[in-house]
XYZ file of N, CA and C in Angstrom:
681
model
N 84.305 -119.017 -44.296
C 83.539 -119.393 -45.395
C 82.251 -118.647 -45.443
N 82.113 -118.012 -46.147
C 80.834 -117.208 -46.309
C 79.937 -117.979 -47.154
N 78.860 -117.717 -46.301
C 77.455 -118.428 -46.914
C 76.585 -117.498 -47.665
N 75.874 -117.613 -48.825
C 75.045 -116.778 -49.202
C 73.804 -117.430 -49.403
N 72.571 -117.041 -48.694
C 71.260 -117.500 -48.692
C 70.748 -116.867 -49.900
N 69.992 -117.483 -50.592
C 69.116 -116.910 -51.939
C 67.621 -117.012 -51.401
N 66.987 -115.843 -51.594
C 65.297 -116.063 -51.344
C 64.704 -116.091 -52.727
N 64.093 -117.038 -52.866
C 63.520 -117.427 -54.209
C 62.284 -116.329 -54.189
N 62.411 -115.447 -55.292
C 61.261 -114.224 -55.091
C 60.479 -114.725 -56.366
N 59.274 -114.394 -56.289
C 58.231 -114.807 -57.124
C 57.534 -113.228 -57.378
N 57.102 -112.939 -58.711
C 56.288 -112.109 -59.178
C 55.012 -111.611 -58.355
N 54.543 -110.853 -57.724
C 53.476 -110.374 -56.885
C 52.353 -110.164 -58.050
N 51.499 -111.082 -58.104
C 50.442 -110.449 -59.031
C 49.052 -109.923 -58.481
N 48.558 -108.914 -59.044
C 47.258 -108.595 -58.483
C 46.077 -109.648 -58.133
N 45.219 -109.495 -57.249
C 44.242 -110.424 -56.877
C 43.509 -110.651 -58.143
N 43.199 -111.820 -58.287
C 42.228 -112.283 -59.569
C 40.859 -111.603 -59.103
N 40.104 -110.788 -60.041
C 38.869 -110.276 -59.697
C 38.116 -111.224 -60.427
N 36.747 -111.170 -59.971
C 35.453 -112.107 -60.695
C 34.984 -111.683 -61.771
N 35.174 -112.791 -62.782
C 34.776 -112.441 -63.927
C 33.324 -113.355 -64.242
N 32.428 -112.839 -65.429
C 31.487 -113.523 -65.724
C 31.809 -114.740 -66.387
N 30.804 -115.698 -66.262
C 31.185 -116.892 -66.869
C 31.117 -116.819 -68.548
N 31.589 -117.508 -69.345
C 31.713 -117.423 -70.773
C 30.180 -117.656 -71.349
N 29.519 -118.300 -70.573
C 28.218 -118.858 -71.228
C 27.113 -117.402 -71.210
N 27.350 -116.773 -69.881
C 26.473 -115.743 -69.510
C 27.097 -114.567 -70.497
N 28.251 -114.472 -71.033
C 28.514 -113.356 -72.034
C 28.013 -113.801 -73.191
N 28.108 -115.104 -73.785
C 27.422 -115.372 -75.097
C 25.971 -115.132 -74.974
N 25.033 -115.544 -73.867
C 23.753 -115.510 -73.575
C 23.506 -113.743 -73.797
N 24.332 -113.093 -73.502
C 23.872 -111.626 -72.968
C 24.107 -110.932 -74.489
N 25.134 -111.398 -75.066
C 25.358 -111.164 -76.727
C 24.087 -111.656 -77.595
N 23.766 -112.783 -77.451
C 22.714 -113.390 -78.373
C 21.073 -112.305 -77.759
N 21.174 -112.241 -76.717
C 20.126 -111.307 -76.236
C 19.947 -109.882 -77.194
N 21.031 -109.266 -76.984
C 21.452 -107.893 -77.520
C 21.098 -108.165 -79.224
N 21.621 -109.155 -79.844
C 21.500 -109.192 -81.101
C 20.070 -109.405 -81.494
N 19.454 -110.092 -80.713
C 18.026 -110.448 -81.150
C 17.194 -109.100 -81.017
N 17.400 -108.289 -80.032
C 16.821 -107.051 -79.526
C 17.270 -105.823 -80.625
N 18.272 -105.941 -81.406
C 18.682 -105.153 -82.369
C 17.948 -105.357 -83.864
N 17.676 -106.829 -83.912
C 16.744 -107.326 -85.169
C 15.215 -106.807 -84.971
N 14.828 -107.040 -83.713
C 13.401 -106.604 -83.438
C 13.300 -105.226 -83.677
N 14.127 -104.421 -83.325
C 14.062 -102.802 -83.338
C 14.128 -102.583 -84.889
N 14.932 -103.410 -85.678
C 15.369 -102.927 -87.043
C 14.140 -103.379 -87.877
N 13.523 -104.621 -87.383
C 12.362 -105.032 -88.182
C 11.168 -104.065 -88.039
N 11.241 -103.597 -86.612
C 9.470 -102.751 -86.133
C 10.044 -101.569 -86.887
N 11.134 -101.088 -87.170
C 11.142 -99.552 -87.914
C 11.686 -99.622 -89.163
N 11.610 -100.731 -89.798
C 12.099 -101.053 -91.198
C 13.248 -100.381 -91.430
N 14.255 -100.647 -90.585
C 15.719 -100.239 -90.578
C 16.245 -100.948 -91.585
N 16.211 -102.049 -91.696
C 16.730 -102.931 -92.711
C 15.750 -103.905 -93.580
N 15.603 -104.007 -94.960
C 14.879 -104.462 -95.661
C 14.992 -105.867 -95.651
N 13.754 -106.703 -95.738
C 13.698 -108.062 -95.605
C 13.353 -108.739 -94.466
N 13.469 -107.947 -93.217
C 13.132 -108.388 -91.850
C 11.594 -108.958 -91.595
N 10.861 -108.124 -92.385
C 9.203 -108.210 -92.098
C 8.958 -109.534 -92.008
N 9.113 -110.363 -92.748
C 8.538 -111.937 -92.784
C 9.409 -112.736 -91.560
N 10.603 -112.079 -91.077
C 11.371 -112.899 -90.167
C 10.680 -112.640 -88.778
N 10.252 -111.548 -88.582
C 9.141 -110.898 -87.359
C 7.928 -110.974 -87.541
N 7.148 -111.801 -88.442
C 5.988 -111.600 -88.851
C 5.062 -112.110 -87.780
N 3.768 -111.613 -87.843
C 2.915 -112.025 -86.912
C 1.587 -112.781 -87.304
N 1.373 -113.858 -86.516
C 0.115 -114.641 -86.967
C -1.248 -114.667 -86.277
N -2.003 -113.939 -86.945
C -3.388 -113.565 -86.134
C -4.420 -114.225 -86.244
N -4.484 -114.805 -84.878
C -5.995 -115.867 -84.881
C -6.977 -115.482 -83.925
N -8.186 -115.364 -84.592
C -9.316 -115.010 -83.656
C -10.047 -116.013 -82.991
N -9.802 -115.417 -81.664
C -10.102 -116.383 -80.493
C -11.364 -115.645 -79.841
N -12.100 -115.106 -80.595
C -13.362 -113.889 -79.846
C -14.398 -115.178 -79.330
N -15.102 -114.822 -78.357
C -16.223 -115.458 -78.057
C -17.370 -114.998 -78.867
N -18.450 -115.789 -78.962
C -19.824 -115.560 -79.755
C -20.255 -114.100 -79.117
N -20.804 -113.467 -79.961
C -21.610 -112.345 -79.874
C -22.581 -112.437 -78.987
N -23.041 -111.838 -77.926
C -24.301 -111.786 -77.132
C -25.233 -110.955 -77.644
N -26.724 -110.976 -77.638
C -27.396 -109.993 -77.827
C -27.922 -109.533 -76.338
N -27.849 -107.947 -76.401
C -27.963 -107.311 -75.167
C -29.281 -106.957 -74.969
N -29.864 -106.344 -76.144
C -31.293 -106.033 -76.100
C -31.469 -105.903 -77.565
N -32.941 -105.570 -77.675
C -33.609 -105.189 -79.246
C -34.491 -104.209 -78.870
N -34.138 -103.081 -79.755
C -34.958 -101.777 -79.491
C -35.780 -101.507 -80.964
N -37.054 -101.439 -80.759
C -38.116 -101.207 -81.687
C -37.986 -99.911 -82.349
N -37.873 -99.820 -83.606
C -37.614 -98.678 -84.479
C -39.168 -98.011 -84.966
N -39.404 -96.748 -84.437
C -40.573 -96.140 -85.194
C -40.158 -94.955 -86.012
N -39.525 -95.182 -87.033
C -39.009 -94.288 -87.952
C -38.634 -94.720 -89.501
N -38.663 -93.763 -90.152
C -38.749 -94.042 -91.719
C -37.381 -93.280 -92.182
N -36.442 -94.385 -92.768
C -35.177 -93.800 -93.364
C -35.600 -93.433 -94.633
N -35.633 -91.975 -94.906
C -36.041 -91.433 -96.141
C -34.904 -91.125 -97.409
N -33.597 -90.873 -96.537
C -32.552 -90.787 -97.454
C -31.204 -91.209 -96.669
N -30.125 -91.512 -97.437
C -28.849 -92.020 -96.907
C -28.192 -91.002 -97.796
N -26.963 -90.416 -96.997
C -25.679 -89.626 -97.734
C -24.558 -90.179 -97.559
N -23.778 -90.860 -98.681
C -22.493 -91.107 -98.592
C -21.441 -90.090 -98.809
N -20.403 -89.915 -97.818
C -19.474 -89.053 -97.730
C -18.268 -89.409 -97.916
N -17.081 -88.485 -98.006
C -15.691 -88.988 -98.049
C -15.265 -87.942 -98.026
N -14.114 -87.823 -97.178
C -13.174 -86.435 -96.604
C -11.697 -87.169 -96.160
N -11.058 -86.079 -96.773
C -9.495 -86.549 -96.523
C -9.042 -85.418 -95.618
N -8.530 -86.092 -94.400
C -8.072 -85.547 -93.010
C -6.570 -85.570 -93.044
N -6.297 -84.409 -92.964
C -4.526 -84.103 -92.782
C -4.541 -83.435 -91.209
N -4.016 -84.203 -90.393
C -3.861 -84.049 -88.918
C -2.098 -84.086 -88.672
N -2.019 -82.778 -88.299
C -0.364 -82.468 -88.043
C -0.227 -82.307 -86.697
N 0.700 -82.758 -85.747
C 0.899 -82.395 -84.312
C 2.397 -82.124 -84.273
N 2.790 -81.100 -83.726
C 4.099 -80.502 -83.794
C 4.650 -80.310 -82.383
N 5.968 -80.335 -82.168
C 6.247 -79.959 -80.718
C 6.708 -78.363 -80.641
N 6.761 -78.072 -79.403
C 7.016 -76.425 -79.643
C 8.434 -76.149 -79.881
N 9.439 -77.068 -79.016
C 10.731 -76.616 -79.450
C 11.612 -77.717 -80.147
N 10.736 -78.742 -80.569
C 11.633 -80.151 -81.028
C 11.383 -80.015 -82.731
N 12.484 -80.393 -83.526
C 12.034 -80.344 -84.805
C 11.054 -81.502 -85.253
N 10.412 -81.577 -86.468
C 9.503 -82.874 -86.714
C 10.403 -84.138 -86.731
N 11.646 -84.127 -87.100
C 12.202 -85.392 -87.071
C 12.436 -85.999 -85.901
N 12.297 -85.479 -84.835
C 12.588 -85.685 -83.294
C 11.001 -86.121 -82.970
N 10.429 -84.865 -82.798
C 9.016 -85.192 -82.257
C 8.055 -84.552 -83.078
N 7.058 -85.093 -83.498
C 5.849 -84.790 -84.400
C 5.465 -85.805 -85.136
N 4.069 -85.635 -85.376
C 3.494 -86.626 -86.478
C 2.457 -85.873 -87.382
N 2.259 -86.465 -88.527
C 1.398 -85.969 -89.392
C 0.852 -87.492 -90.180
N -0.562 -87.493 -90.145
C -1.311 -88.505 -90.906
C -2.204 -87.806 -91.743
N -2.238 -88.438 -92.936
C -3.205 -88.419 -93.934
C -4.023 -89.451 -93.976
N -5.169 -89.109 -94.169
C -6.343 -90.346 -93.791
C -7.657 -90.089 -94.615
N -8.101 -91.184 -95.294
C -9.407 -90.961 -96.069
C -10.314 -91.528 -95.147
N -11.380 -90.630 -95.060
C -12.620 -91.291 -94.069
C -13.596 -91.290 -95.001
N -14.320 -92.471 -95.199
C -15.657 -92.482 -96.006
C -16.767 -93.244 -94.986
N -17.838 -92.231 -95.085
C -18.871 -92.908 -93.914
C -20.249 -92.430 -94.560
N -21.187 -92.825 -93.964
C -22.723 -92.616 -94.268
C -23.462 -92.042 -93.150
N -24.484 -91.169 -93.575
C -25.323 -90.331 -92.548
C -26.928 -90.660 -93.300
N -27.615 -91.011 -92.150
C -29.006 -91.225 -92.656
C -29.621 -90.000 -92.315
N -30.711 -89.755 -93.213
C -31.969 -88.934 -92.653
C -33.281 -89.433 -92.674
N -33.852 -89.375 -91.099
C -35.275 -90.345 -91.029
C -36.116 -89.145 -90.411
N -37.348 -89.864 -90.464
C -38.544 -88.965 -90.089
C -39.044 -89.938 -88.819
N -39.161 -89.189 -87.363
C -39.851 -90.100 -86.350
C -41.272 -90.261 -86.622
N -41.796 -91.741 -86.509
C -43.044 -91.828 -86.622
C -43.764 -92.289 -85.571
N -42.974 -92.861 -84.323
C -43.538 -93.275 -83.111
C -44.530 -92.205 -82.333
N -43.966 -90.845 -82.301
C -44.672 -90.199 -81.521
C -46.071 -89.758 -82.084
N -46.462 -89.853 -83.003
C -47.764 -89.496 -83.820
C -48.968 -89.930 -82.918
N -49.893 -88.935 -82.458
C -51.037 -88.970 -81.743
C -52.153 -88.956 -82.805
N -53.174 -88.737 -82.034
C -54.419 -88.958 -82.680
C -54.850 -87.542 -83.610
N -54.014 -86.304 -83.188
C -54.243 -85.085 -83.726
C -53.176 -85.122 -85.005
N -52.449 -85.735 -84.784
C -51.451 -85.813 -86.279
C -51.927 -86.262 -87.563
N -52.883 -87.223 -87.212
C -53.577 -87.796 -88.571
C -54.935 -87.337 -88.607
N -55.616 -86.734 -89.592
C -57.052 -86.549 -89.638
C -57.492 -86.934 -91.150
N -58.797 -87.747 -91.003
C -59.337 -88.254 -92.222
C -60.835 -87.699 -92.190
N -61.236 -87.423 -93.429
C -62.746 -86.890 -93.801
C -63.767 -87.969 -93.564
N -64.907 -87.894 -93.257
C -65.718 -88.497 -93.257
C -65.884 -89.857 -94.149
N -66.065 -89.310 -95.413
C -66.044 -90.776 -96.320
C -64.755 -91.204 -97.124
N -63.687 -90.946 -95.888
C -62.278 -91.443 -96.016
C -61.974 -91.399 -97.560
N -61.463 -89.953 -97.959
C -61.203 -90.066 -99.354
C -59.923 -89.062 -99.090
N -59.915 -88.221 -97.990
C -58.837 -87.263 -97.782
C -58.223 -87.552 -96.343
N -56.796 -87.419 -96.428
C -56.386 -87.769 -95.263
C -55.156 -86.612 -95.167
N -54.996 -85.782 -93.974
C -53.900 -85.103 -93.730
C -52.887 -85.700 -92.645
N -51.937 -85.455 -92.814
C -50.857 -85.946 -91.813
C -49.860 -84.957 -91.210
N -49.162 -84.958 -89.976
C -48.448 -83.730 -89.505
C -47.231 -84.763 -88.950
N -45.953 -84.414 -89.399
C -45.060 -85.092 -89.070
C -43.937 -84.255 -88.360
N -43.024 -84.724 -87.585
C -42.025 -83.799 -86.996
C -40.923 -83.800 -88.339
N -40.007 -82.791 -88.097
C -39.004 -82.402 -89.174
C -37.976 -83.600 -89.217
N -37.446 -83.907 -90.439
C -36.412 -85.141 -90.286
C -35.306 -84.887 -89.517
N -34.479 -85.910 -89.034
C -33.536 -85.619 -88.207
C -32.297 -86.621 -88.723
N -31.355 -86.395 -88.851
C -29.869 -86.646 -89.119
C -29.316 -87.504 -88.218
N -29.083 -88.785 -88.568
C -28.468 -89.976 -87.770
C -26.940 -89.519 -87.558
N -26.171 -90.250 -86.431
C -24.617 -90.156 -86.799
C -24.005 -90.496 -87.678
N -22.897 -89.989 -88.058
C -22.288 -90.377 -89.210
C -21.176 -91.717 -88.680
N -21.394 -92.686 -89.665
C -20.787 -93.973 -89.396
C -19.779 -94.237 -90.432
N -18.546 -94.422 -89.997
C -17.338 -94.553 -90.955
C -17.438 -95.988 -91.529
N -17.212 -96.268 -92.626
C -16.917 -97.462 -93.286
C -15.486 -98.085 -93.019
N -15.353 -99.113 -92.433
C -13.981 -99.404 -92.219
C -13.422 -99.822 -93.459
N -14.123 -100.468 -94.486
C -13.694 -101.119 -95.698
C -13.395 -99.907 -96.735
N -13.853 -98.643 -96.540
C -13.366 -97.927 -97.501
C -12.598 -96.753 -96.781
N -12.227 -96.654 -95.614
C -11.685 -95.728 -94.882
C -10.064 -96.477 -94.642
N -9.118 -95.494 -94.923
C -7.614 -95.972 -94.715
C -6.585 -94.748 -94.454
N -5.702 -95.011 -93.873
C -4.635 -94.082 -93.992
C -3.538 -94.013 -95.103
N -3.577 -93.013 -95.602
C -2.683 -92.867 -96.871
C -1.220 -92.728 -96.298
N -0.923 -91.917 -95.594
C 0.594 -91.906 -95.091
C 0.755 -91.382 -93.519
N 1.720 -91.832 -93.049
C 2.016 -91.627 -91.538
C 3.492 -91.083 -91.426
N 3.424 -89.939 -90.788
C 4.911 -89.550 -90.628
C 5.014 -89.267 -89.186
N 6.407 -89.693 -88.647
C 6.311 -89.702 -87.223
C 7.959 -89.340 -86.675
N 8.049 -88.500 -85.828
C 9.248 -88.118 -85.314
C 9.918 -89.694 -84.279
N 11.262 -89.364 -84.280
C 11.841 -90.465 -83.606
C 11.221 -90.709 -82.221
N 11.101 -90.006 -81.539
C 10.453 -89.984 -80.221
C 9.189 -90.711 -80.494
N 8.273 -90.626 -81.234
C 6.897 -90.948 -81.626
C 7.078 -92.596 -82.071
N 8.202 -93.058 -82.595
C 8.405 -93.944 -83.349
C 8.706 -94.981 -81.745
N 9.674 -94.210 -80.946
C 10.013 -95.218 -79.877
C 8.619 -95.360 -78.739
N 7.687 -94.271 -78.888
C 6.696 -94.540 -78.165
C 5.567 -95.602 -78.635
N 5.539 -95.582 -80.068
C 4.601 -96.628 -80.691
C 5.409 -98.218 -80.434
N 6.511 -98.132 -80.317
C 7.233 -99.230 -79.984
C 6.676 -99.856 -78.729
N 6.465 -99.209 -77.747
C 6.247 -99.675 -76.424
C 4.899 -99.463 -76.176
N 4.063 -99.099 -77.030
C 2.761 -98.637 -76.865
C 1.813 -100.110 -76.807
N 0.782 -100.106 -76.422
C -0.453 -101.056 -76.730
C -1.222 -101.152 -78.022
N -1.169 -99.671 -78.459
C -1.770 -99.367 -79.467
C -1.021 -98.091 -80.364
N -0.098 -98.817 -81.054
C 0.884 -98.198 -81.825
C 0.169 -97.341 -83.074
N 0.559 -96.335 -83.122
C -0.088 -95.571 -84.383
C -1.303 -95.208 -84.363
N -1.982 -95.284 -83.144
C -3.751 -95.320 -83.109
C -3.966 -94.215 -84.235
N -5.442 -94.441 -84.450
C -6.046 -93.769 -85.832
C -7.164 -92.650 -85.132
N -7.402 -93.002 -83.866
C -8.670 -92.579 -83.110
C -8.833 -90.992 -83.391
N -7.752 -90.005 -83.464
C -7.886 -88.605 -83.789
C -8.346 -88.299 -84.887
N -7.677 -88.968 -85.897
C -7.983 -88.805 -87.563
C -9.633 -89.272 -87.623
N -9.957 -90.128 -87.092
C -11.203 -90.887 -87.205
C -12.471 -90.071 -86.578
N -12.070 -89.505 -85.499
C -12.873 -88.501 -84.960
C -13.094 -87.093 -85.780
N -12.206 -86.811 -86.343
C -12.116 -85.672 -87.315
C -12.845 -86.037 -88.439
N -12.859 -87.061 -89.098
C -13.517 -87.590 -90.127
C -14.977 -87.695 -90.062
N -15.387 -88.094 -88.604
C -16.713 -88.165 -88.506
C -17.235 -86.796 -88.149
N -16.397 -85.845 -87.684
C -17.165 -84.314 -87.354
C -17.081 -83.742 -88.998
N -16.100 -83.824 -89.735
C -16.420 -83.156 -91.310
C -17.463 -83.615 -91.785
N -17.488 -84.937 -91.592
C -18.773 -85.693 -92.453
C -19.912 -85.111 -91.859
N -20.402 -85.132 -90.489
C -21.691 -84.645 -89.798
C -21.647 -83.176 -90.090
N -20.971 -82.506 -90.522
C -20.958 -80.857 -90.797
C -21.290 -80.964 -92.297
N -20.960 -81.914 -93.021
C -21.237 -81.684 -94.446
C -22.641 -82.222 -94.584
N -22.892 -83.079 -93.742
C -24.286 -83.708 -94.001
C -25.474 -82.594 -93.585
N -25.401 -81.815 -92.680
C -25.935 -80.668 -92.028
C -26.240 -79.779 -93.443
N -25.220 -79.503 -94.363
C -25.309 -78.499 -95.348
C -25.497 -79.090 -96.500
N -25.751 -80.226 -96.693
C -26.094 -80.968 -97.996
C -27.587 -81.117 -98.135
N -28.571 -80.725 -97.550
C -29.851 -80.635 -97.838
C -30.492 -82.335 -97.815
N -29.767 -83.216 -96.914
C -29.926 -84.304 -96.828
C -31.585 -84.612 -95.920
N -31.595 -83.868 -94.801
C -32.724 -83.824 -94.250
C -34.061 -83.434 -95.049
N -33.735 -82.321 -95.556
C -35.012 -82.237 -96.848
C -35.209 -83.290 -97.998
N -34.344 -83.715 -98.311
C -34.484 -85.187 -99.193
C -35.231 -86.437 -98.515
N -35.056 -86.568 -97.166
C -35.442 -87.304 -96.151
C -36.881 -87.159 -96.265
N -37.239 -85.813 -95.896
C -38.955 -85.544 -95.795
C -39.402 -85.647 -97.559
N -38.791 -85.284 -98.457
C -39.565 -85.558 -99.636
C -39.940 -87.052 -99.767
N -39.294 -87.750 -99.473
C -39.149 -88.955 -99.894
C -40.331 -89.792 -98.877
N -40.228 -89.196 -97.778
C -41.132 -89.613 -96.768
C -42.775 -89.288 -97.079
N -42.775 -87.984 -97.616
C -43.846 -87.747 -98.426
C -44.456 -88.572 -99.311
N -43.565 -88.878 -100.173
C -43.798 -89.615 -101.462
C -44.266 -91.129 -100.866
N -43.649 -91.547 -100.100
C -43.867 -93.159 -99.624
C -45.161 -92.958 -99.030
N -45.745 -91.732 -98.240
C -47.056 -91.772 -97.683
C -48.012 -91.494 -98.395
N -47.853 -90.714 -99.488
C -48.567 -90.588 -100.331
C -49.169 -91.764 -101.380
N -48.268 -92.459 -101.609
C -48.361 -93.697 -102.378
C -49.153 -94.691 -101.540
N -48.695 -94.963 -100.302
C -49.149 -95.961 -99.396
C -50.833 -95.671 -99.394
N -50.867 -94.382 -98.929
C -52.609 -93.875 -98.499
C -53.389 -93.940 -99.853
N -52.956 -93.761 -100.935
C -53.720 -93.662 -102.372
C -53.944 -94.962 -102.531
N -53.144 -95.904 -102.252
C -53.383 -97.391 -102.894
C -54.403 -97.899 -101.734
N -54.473 -97.401 -100.541
C -55.735 -97.662 -99.748
C -57.284 -97.087 -100.006
N -56.837 -96.172 -101.044
C -58.390 -95.781 -101.404
C -58.362 -94.152 -101.334
N -57.368 -93.320 -100.815
C -57.512 -91.896 -100.561
C -57.141 -91.206 -101.630
N -57.915 -90.233 -102.069
C -57.727 -89.340 -103.364
C -56.739 -88.288 -103.107
N -57.023 -87.801 -101.874
C -56.103 -86.723 -101.389
C -55.326 -86.828 -100.272
N -53.977 -86.798 -100.443
C -53.213 -87.019 -99.004
C -52.301 -85.617 -98.919
N -52.089 -85.041 -97.918
C -51.702 -84.168 -97.476
C -50.760 -84.147 -96.322
N -49.280 -84.060 -96.620
C -48.442 -84.373 -95.631
C -47.520 -83.041 -95.202
N -47.618 -82.755 -93.931
C -46.782 -81.222 -93.474
C -45.874 -81.784 -92.246
N -44.901 -80.950 -92.215
C -43.867 -81.444 -91.123
C -43.729 -79.871 -90.094
N -43.237 -80.207 -88.771
C -43.277 -79.137 -88.102
C -43.922 -79.318 -86.574
């Protein structure tokens, strides 16, 4: 009598690998989705996302502290108001503008003052005759002050940036900074003020002011010179 023994065979399955829990997958997917929305809103890839990721600006600055007071011994005889359009373009050597490069069109408006320094006048700078009817004053030539940009009238018309520059602005503390175009605007306004005759106008107005002041004090002849 033959007996046959049957061995129960079970399929050999590969060892079960470790898998991430379902909640980790869901959290990772949500984080990726939020990151994509933020990038799309930052670069205006999808319309209507600007309000979703809008910023609430609050001024938490402390009070301004007075550091010092400087007495001014000058007469501001004239002020010139200037406006310049700055077109600044920066290109990469071997990359197209769509990848790397910036171009900013900026309107800079500012003022430059022309003044005559009066603090250094000595006894020899002012002479008066015996009967106090004639006075002669010698002053230094007028000086131009630094150009001051007006933030209310200065603005960027357009900004064109390559893909790498946009990514750099995304991770920058000062995205799309305008310091370069502002410096150029100040430089051009300063050069224009030198060629505008502003210093000569400041001397003319200073002369008219001193003549009117001294004549009101009884002087019949007033002479003002510069140099």
